[in-house]
Amino acid sequence: AQTVTQSQPEMSVQEAETVTLSCTYDTSESDYYLFWYKQPPSRQMILVIRQEAYKQQNATENRFSVNFQKAAKSFSLKISDSQLGDAAMYFCAYEGGANSKLTFGKGITLSVRP
Amino acid sequence: DAGVIQSPRHEVTEMGQEVTLRCKPISGHNSLFWYRQTMMRGLELLIYFNNNVPIDDSGMPEDRFSAKMPNASFSTLKIQPSEPRDSAVYFCASSLRTQGVNEQFFGPGTRLTVL
């Protein structure tokens, strides 16, 4: 079974600084997708960024980028120029195999210091 | 598009009562997912449907839980009888399943409290 591990329960970053959130996963599949979701206090789940495993290039969405290391099964999220609105819980998620099931990590709570 | 719609947003009930959560997926989407979020267990997939057919219900905790999708625009998750340990936030999500990545769009969730 696929597993997603987010070992850091909490992180803090100074506004305008850069922070990296870690995620590792375990799978026997060769073709899969990885996601980072943001859950602010409103609890709405918002997709931040996604990565297709067959793509070597790391995905980037404005201030958000990933470091995808397929061999190491690592998928970290980098947030540049952190803003107060980035404070939220962040979930790493995996989708692969013959179905559309998302497997989520436990999440990490990110706080942003003004 | 209004996005995924869930109702009610909050539900408080007493142990033993029946609870029905409702979801309207995004129009045109063909996959629907029910998740439960708790502090202890995080986000768990309960069941998902493809073209209104349940594909995987292995996450449904026990027989007290049931889900239906009578048509492409409506799904329900029912708990009968409810227990305090069912207290959680329940999310519905939908996606358009095609070849390639299938982004799931989440509803706002229903916060269920069972007293």
mmCIF file of N, CA, C and O in Angstrom, chain A residues 10-63:
data_model
loop_
_atom_site.group_PDB
_atom_site.id
_atom_site.type_symbol
_atom_site.label_atom_id
_atom_site.label_comp_id
_atom_site.label_asym_id
_atom_site.label_seq_id
_atom_site.Cartn_x
_atom_site.Cartn_y
_atom_site.Cartn_z
ATOM 1 N N GLU A 10 5.057 20.757 12.646
ATOM 2 C CA GLU A 10 4.912 22.208 12.636
ATOM 3 C C GLU A 10 6.191 22.851 12.101
ATOM 4 O O GLU A 10 7.296 22.330 12.293
ATOM 5 N N MET A 11 5.995 24.010 11.449
ATOM 6 C CA MET A 11 7.136 24.828 11.048
ATOM 7 C C MET A 11 6.734 26.281 11.138
ATOM 8 O O MET A 11 5.541 26.624 11.065
ATOM 9 N N SER A 12 7.752 27.119 11.258
ATOM 10 C CA SER A 12 7.511 28.547 11.345
ATOM 11 C C SER A 12 8.498 29.254 10.421
ATOM 12 O O SER A 12 9.643 28.813 10.270
ATOM 13 N N VAL A 13 8.042 30.334 9.811
ATOM 14 C CA VAL A 13 8.897 31.088 8.894
ATOM 15 C C VAL A 13 8.643 32.572 9.085
ATOM 16 O O VAL A 13 7.517 32.996 9.406
ATOM 17 N N GLN A 14 9.679 33.348 8.897
ATOM 18 C CA GLN A 14 9.548 34.803 8.951
ATOM 19 C C GLN A 14 8.962 35.286 7.629
ATOM 20 O O GLN A 14 9.303 34.774 6.545
ATOM 21 N N GLU A 15 8.094 36.246 7.730
ATOM 22 C CA GLU A 15 7.511 36.838 6.518
ATOM 23 C C GLU A 15 8.634 37.260 5.574
ATOM 24 O O GLU A 15 9.675 37.776 6.008
ATOM 25 N N ALA A 16 8.419 36.984 4.271
ATOM 26 C CA ALA A 16 9.344 37.308 3.185
ATOM 27 C C ALA A 16 10.495 36.299 3.052
ATOM 28 O O ALA A 16 11.244 36.364 2.070
ATOM 29 N N GLU A 17 10.629 35.398 4.006
ATOM 30 C CA GLU A 17 11.672 34.387 3.915
ATOM 31 C C GLU A 17 11.165 33.165 3.149
ATOM 32 O O GLU A 17 9.992 33.096 2.750
ATOM 33 N N THR A 18 12.049 32.204 2.987
ATOM 34 C CA THR A 18 11.736 30.968 2.267
ATOM 35 C C THR A 18 11.666 29.800 3.242
ATOM 36 O O THR A 18 12.445 29.729 4.202
ATOM 37 N N VAL A 19 10.719 28.915 2.985
ATOM 38 C CA VAL A 19 10.560 27.736 3.839
ATOM 39 C C VAL A 19 10.346 26.515 2.960
ATOM 40 O O VAL A 19 9.769 26.618 1.864
ATOM 41 N N THR A 20 10.847 25.384 3.429
ATOM 42 C CA THR A 20 10.679 24.123 2.704
ATOM 43 C C THR A 20 9.983 23.102 3.588
ATOM 44 O O THR A 20 10.406 22.863 4.719
ATOM 45 N N LEU A 21 8.923 22.534 3.050
ATOM 46 C CA LEU A 21 8.151 21.514 3.756
ATOM 47 C C LEU A 21 8.471 20.149 3.153
ATOM 48 O O LEU A 21 8.441 19.993 1.934
ATOM 49 N N SER A 22 8.752 19.186 4.001
ATOM 50 C CA SER A 22 9.220 17.884 3.528
ATOM 51 C C SER A 22 8.085 16.868 3.389
ATOM 52 O O SER A 22 7.097 16.915 4.127
ATOM 53 N N CYS A 23 8.290 15.953 2.469
ATOM 54 C CA CYS A 23 7.333 14.861 2.268
ATOM 55 C C CYS A 23 8.069 13.696 1.618
ATOM 56 O O CYS A 23 8.844 13.889 0.675
ATOM 57 N N THR A 24 7.842 12.507 2.131
ATOM 58 C CA THR A 24 8.336 11.303 1.475
ATOM 59 C C THR A 24 7.170 10.356 1.277
ATOM 60 O O THR A 24 6.141 10.449 1.950
ATOM 61 N N TYR A 25 7.325 9.453 0.333
ATOM 62 C CA TYR A 25 6.241 8.535 0.036
ATOM 63 C C TYR A 25 6.824 7.176 -0.321
ATOM 64 O O TYR A 25 8.021 7.046 -0.605
ATOM 65 N N ASP A 26 5.983 6.201 -0.292
ATOM 66 C CA ASP A 26 6.411 4.855 -0.621
ATOM 67 C C ASP A 26 5.426 4.276 -1.621
ATOM 68 O O ASP A 26 4.214 4.310 -1.398
ATOM 69 N N THR A 27 5.928 3.761 -2.725
ATOM 70 C CA THR A 27 5.079 3.167 -3.746
ATOM 71 C C THR A 27 5.887 2.210 -4.594
ATOM 72 O O THR A 27 7.103 2.360 -4.716
ATOM 73 N N SER A 28 5.187 1.269 -5.194
ATOM 74 C CA SER A 28 5.818 0.369 -6.148
ATOM 75 C C SER A 28 5.425 0.735 -7.574
ATOM 76 O O SER A 28 5.882 0.102 -8.526
ATOM 77 N N GLU A 29 4.565 1.758 -7.694
ATOM 78 C CA GLU A 29 4.139 2.193 -9.012
ATOM 79 C C GLU A 29 5.230 3.015 -9.688
ATOM 80 O O GLU A 29 6.062 3.626 -9.018
ATOM 81 N N SER A 30 5.205 3.038 -11.009
ATOM 82 C CA SER A 30 6.154 3.856 -11.750
ATOM 83 C C SER A 30 5.510 5.136 -12.268
ATOM 84 O O SER A 30 6.191 6.130 -12.513
ATOM 85 N N ASP A 31 4.189 5.095 -12.402
ATOM 86 C CA ASP A 31 3.465 6.254 -12.906
ATOM 87 C C ASP A 31 2.488 6.719 -11.827
ATOM 88 O O ASP A 31 1.599 5.950 -11.427
ATOM 89 N N TYR A 32 2.661 7.949 -11.388
ATOM 90 C CA TYR A 32 1.801 8.443 -10.314
ATOM 91 C C TYR A 32 1.864 9.968 -10.302
ATOM 92 O O TYR A 32 2.589 10.575 -11.098
ATOM 93 N N TYR A 33 1.079 10.553 -9.403
ATOM 94 C CA TYR A 33 1.021 11.995 -9.290
ATOM 95 C C TYR A 33 1.172 12.383 -7.825
ATOM 96 O O TYR A 33 0.742 11.662 -6.929
ATOM 97 N N LEU A 34 1.763 13.522 -7.621
ATOM 98 C CA LEU A 34 1.961 14.039 -6.274
ATOM 99 C C LEU A 34 1.377 15.442 -6.195
ATOM 100 O O LEU A 34 1.434 16.209 -7.160
ATOM 101 N N PHE A 35 0.830 15.757 -5.035
ATOM 102 C CA PHE A 35 0.153 17.038 -4.846
ATOM 103 C C PHE A 35 0.538 17.638 -3.491
ATOM 104 O O PHE A 35 0.860 16.924 -2.539
ATOM 105 N N TRP A 36 0.459 18.947 -3.444
ATOM 106 C CA TRP A 36 0.447 19.654 -2.168
ATOM 107 C C TRP A 36 -0.863 20.418 -2.087
ATOM 108 O O TRP A 36 -1.209 21.174 -3.006
ATOM 109 N N TYR A 37 -1.578 20.206 -0.974
ATOM 110 C CA TYR A 37 -2.818 20.924 -0.710
ATOM 111 C C TYR A 37 -2.596 21.832 0.498
ATOM 112 O O TYR A 37 -1.886 21.494 1.434
ATOM 113 N N LYS A 38 -3.271 22.970 0.456
ATOM 114 C CA LYS A 38 -3.254 23.930 1.563
ATOM 115 C C LYS A 38 -4.620 23.934 2.219
ATOM 116 O O LYS A 38 -5.647 23.956 1.530
ATOM 117 N N GLN A 39 -4.637 23.912 3.549
ATOM 118 C CA GLN A 39 -5.894 24.005 4.275
ATOM 119 C C GLN A 39 -5.798 25.147 5.281
ATOM 120 O O GLN A 39 -5.241 24.999 6.368
ATOM 121 N N PRO A 40 -6.312 26.317 4.935
ATOM 122 C CA PRO A 40 -6.309 27.446 5.870
ATOM 123 C C PRO A 40 -7.339 27.225 6.973
ATOM 124 O O PRO A 40 -8.054 26.227 6.957
ATOM 125 N N PRO A 41 -7.426 28.146 7.930
ATOM 126 C CA PRO A 41 -8.404 27.993 9.017
ATOM 127 C C PRO A 41 -9.843 27.830 8.544
ATOM 128 O O PRO A 41 -10.670 27.263 9.243
ATOM 129 N N SER A 42 -10.147 28.314 7.367
ATOM 130 C CA SER A 42 -11.497 28.117 6.816
ATOM 131 C C SER A 42 -11.785 26.648 6.524
ATOM 132 O O SER A 42 -12.931 26.289 6.259
ATOM 133 N N ARG A 43 -10.743 25.837 6.564
ATOM 134 C CA ARG A 43 -10.706 24.384 6.324
ATOM 135 C C ARG A 43 -10.949 23.968 4.878
ATOM 136 O O ARG A 43 -10.965 22.783 4.563
ATOM 137 N N GLN A 44 -11.083 24.943 3.983
ATOM 138 C CA GLN A 44 -11.201 24.605 2.567
ATOM 139 C C GLN A 44 -9.898 24.007 2.075
ATOM 140 O O GLN A 44 -8.831 24.548 2.319
ATOM 141 N N MET A 45 -9.947 22.892 1.375
ATOM 142 C CA MET A 45 -8.764 22.256 0.809
ATOM 143 C C MET A 45 -8.479 22.894 -0.551
ATOM 144 O O MET A 45 -9.312 22.848 -1.457
ATOM 145 N N ILE A 46 -7.286 23.445 -0.702
ATOM 146 C CA ILE A 46 -6.930 24.164 -1.915
ATOM 147 C C ILE A 46 -5.684 23.523 -2.523
ATOM 148 O O ILE A 46 -4.672 23.360 -1.839
ATOM 149 N N LEU A 47 -5.770 23.169 -3.786
ATOM 150 C CA LEU A 47 -4.606 22.596 -4.453
ATOM 151 C C LEU A 47 -3.560 23.693 -4.682
ATOM 152 O O LEU A 47 -3.857 24.736 -5.255
ATOM 153 N N VAL A 48 -2.341 23.424 -4.237
ATOM 154 C CA VAL A 48 -1.254 24.390 -4.390
ATOM 155 C C VAL A 48 -0.440 24.084 -5.639
ATOM 156 O O VAL A 48 -0.152 24.974 -6.450
ATOM 157 N N ILE A 49 -0.071 22.813 -5.795
ATOM 158 C CA ILE A 49 0.825 22.448 -6.890
ATOM 159 C C ILE A 49 0.760 20.942 -7.094
ATOM 160 O O ILE A 49 0.426 20.197 -6.160
ATOM 161 N N ARG A 50 1.042 20.492 -8.306
ATOM 162 C CA ARG A 50 1.043 19.061 -8.585
ATOM 163 C C ARG A 50 2.250 18.718 -9.455
ATOM 164 O O ARG A 50 2.797 19.566 -10.164
ATOM 165 N N GLN A 51 2.627 17.448 -9.380
ATOM 166 C CA GLN A 51 3.788 16.963 -10.113
ATOM 167 C C GLN A 51 3.473 15.604 -10.701
ATOM 168 O O GLN A 51 3.012 14.713 -9.981
ATOM 169 N N GLU A 52 3.708 15.439 -11.990
ATOM 170 C CA GLU A 52 3.577 14.128 -12.612
ATOM 171 C C GLU A 52 4.907 13.413 -12.494
ATOM 172 O O GLU A 52 5.954 13.997 -12.794
ATOM 173 N N ALA A 53 4.873 12.169 -12.080
ATOM 174 C CA ALA A 53 6.106 11.440 -11.812
ATOM 175 C C ALA A 53 6.953 11.244 -13.054
ATOM 176 O O ALA A 53 8.184 11.125 -12.960
ATOM 177 N N TYR A 54 6.331 11.219 -14.236
ATOM 178 C CA TYR A 54 7.104 10.977 -15.449
ATOM 179 C C TYR A 54 7.844 12.232 -15.917
ATOM 180 O O TYR A 54 8.680 12.169 -16.810
ATOM 181 N N LYS A 55 7.520 13.366 -15.313
ATOM 182 C CA LYS A 55 8.186 14.612 -15.688
ATOM 183 C C LYS A 55 9.413 14.837 -14.799
ATOM 184 O O LYS A 55 9.310 14.784 -13.574
ATOM 185 N N GLN A 56 10.530 15.059 -15.398
ATOM 186 C CA GLN A 56 11.744 15.301 -14.633
ATOM 187 C C GLN A 56 11.799 16.731 -14.106
ATOM 188 O O GLN A 56 12.402 16.994 -13.073
ATOM 189 N N GLN A 57 11.162 17.637 -14.832
ATOM 190 C CA GLN A 57 11.214 19.035 -14.422
ATOM 191 C C GLN A 57 10.331 19.259 -13.211
ATOM 192 O O GLN A 57 9.172 18.813 -13.175
ATOM 193 N N ASN A 58 10.860 19.978 -12.241
ATOM 194 C CA ASN A 58 10.102 20.297 -11.041
ATOM 195 C C ASN A 58 9.012 21.321 -11.347
ATOM 196 O O ASN A 58 9.241 22.304 -12.045
ATOM 197 N N ALA A 59 7.822 21.081 -10.789
ATOM 198 C CA ALA A 59 6.701 21.987 -11.004
ATOM 199 C C ALA A 59 6.909 23.292 -10.239
ATOM 200 O O ALA A 59 7.505 23.314 -9.154
ATOM 201 N N THR A 60 6.385 24.365 -10.833
ATOM 202 C CA THR A 60 6.473 25.698 -10.216
ATOM 203 C C THR A 60 5.159 26.425 -10.445
ATOM 204 O O THR A 60 4.602 26.362 -11.555
ATOM 205 N N GLU A 61 4.670 27.060 -9.389
ATOM 206 C CA GLU A 61 3.476 27.902 -9.469
ATOM 207 C C GLU A 61 3.746 29.172 -8.671
ATOM 208 O O GLU A 61 3.593 29.209 -7.451
ATOM 209 N N ASN A 62 4.168 30.195 -9.370
ATOM 210 C CA ASN A 62 4.459 31.485 -8.731
ATOM 211 C C ASN A 62 5.482 31.307 -7.607
ATOM 212 O O ASN A 62 6.614 30.894 -7.854
ATOM 213 N N ARG A 63 5.103 31.564 -6.369
ATOM 214 C CA ARG A 63 6.060 31.484 -5.255
ATOM 215 C C ARG A 63 6.249 30.051 -4.749
ATOM 216 O O ARG A 63 7.054 29.818 -3.849
#
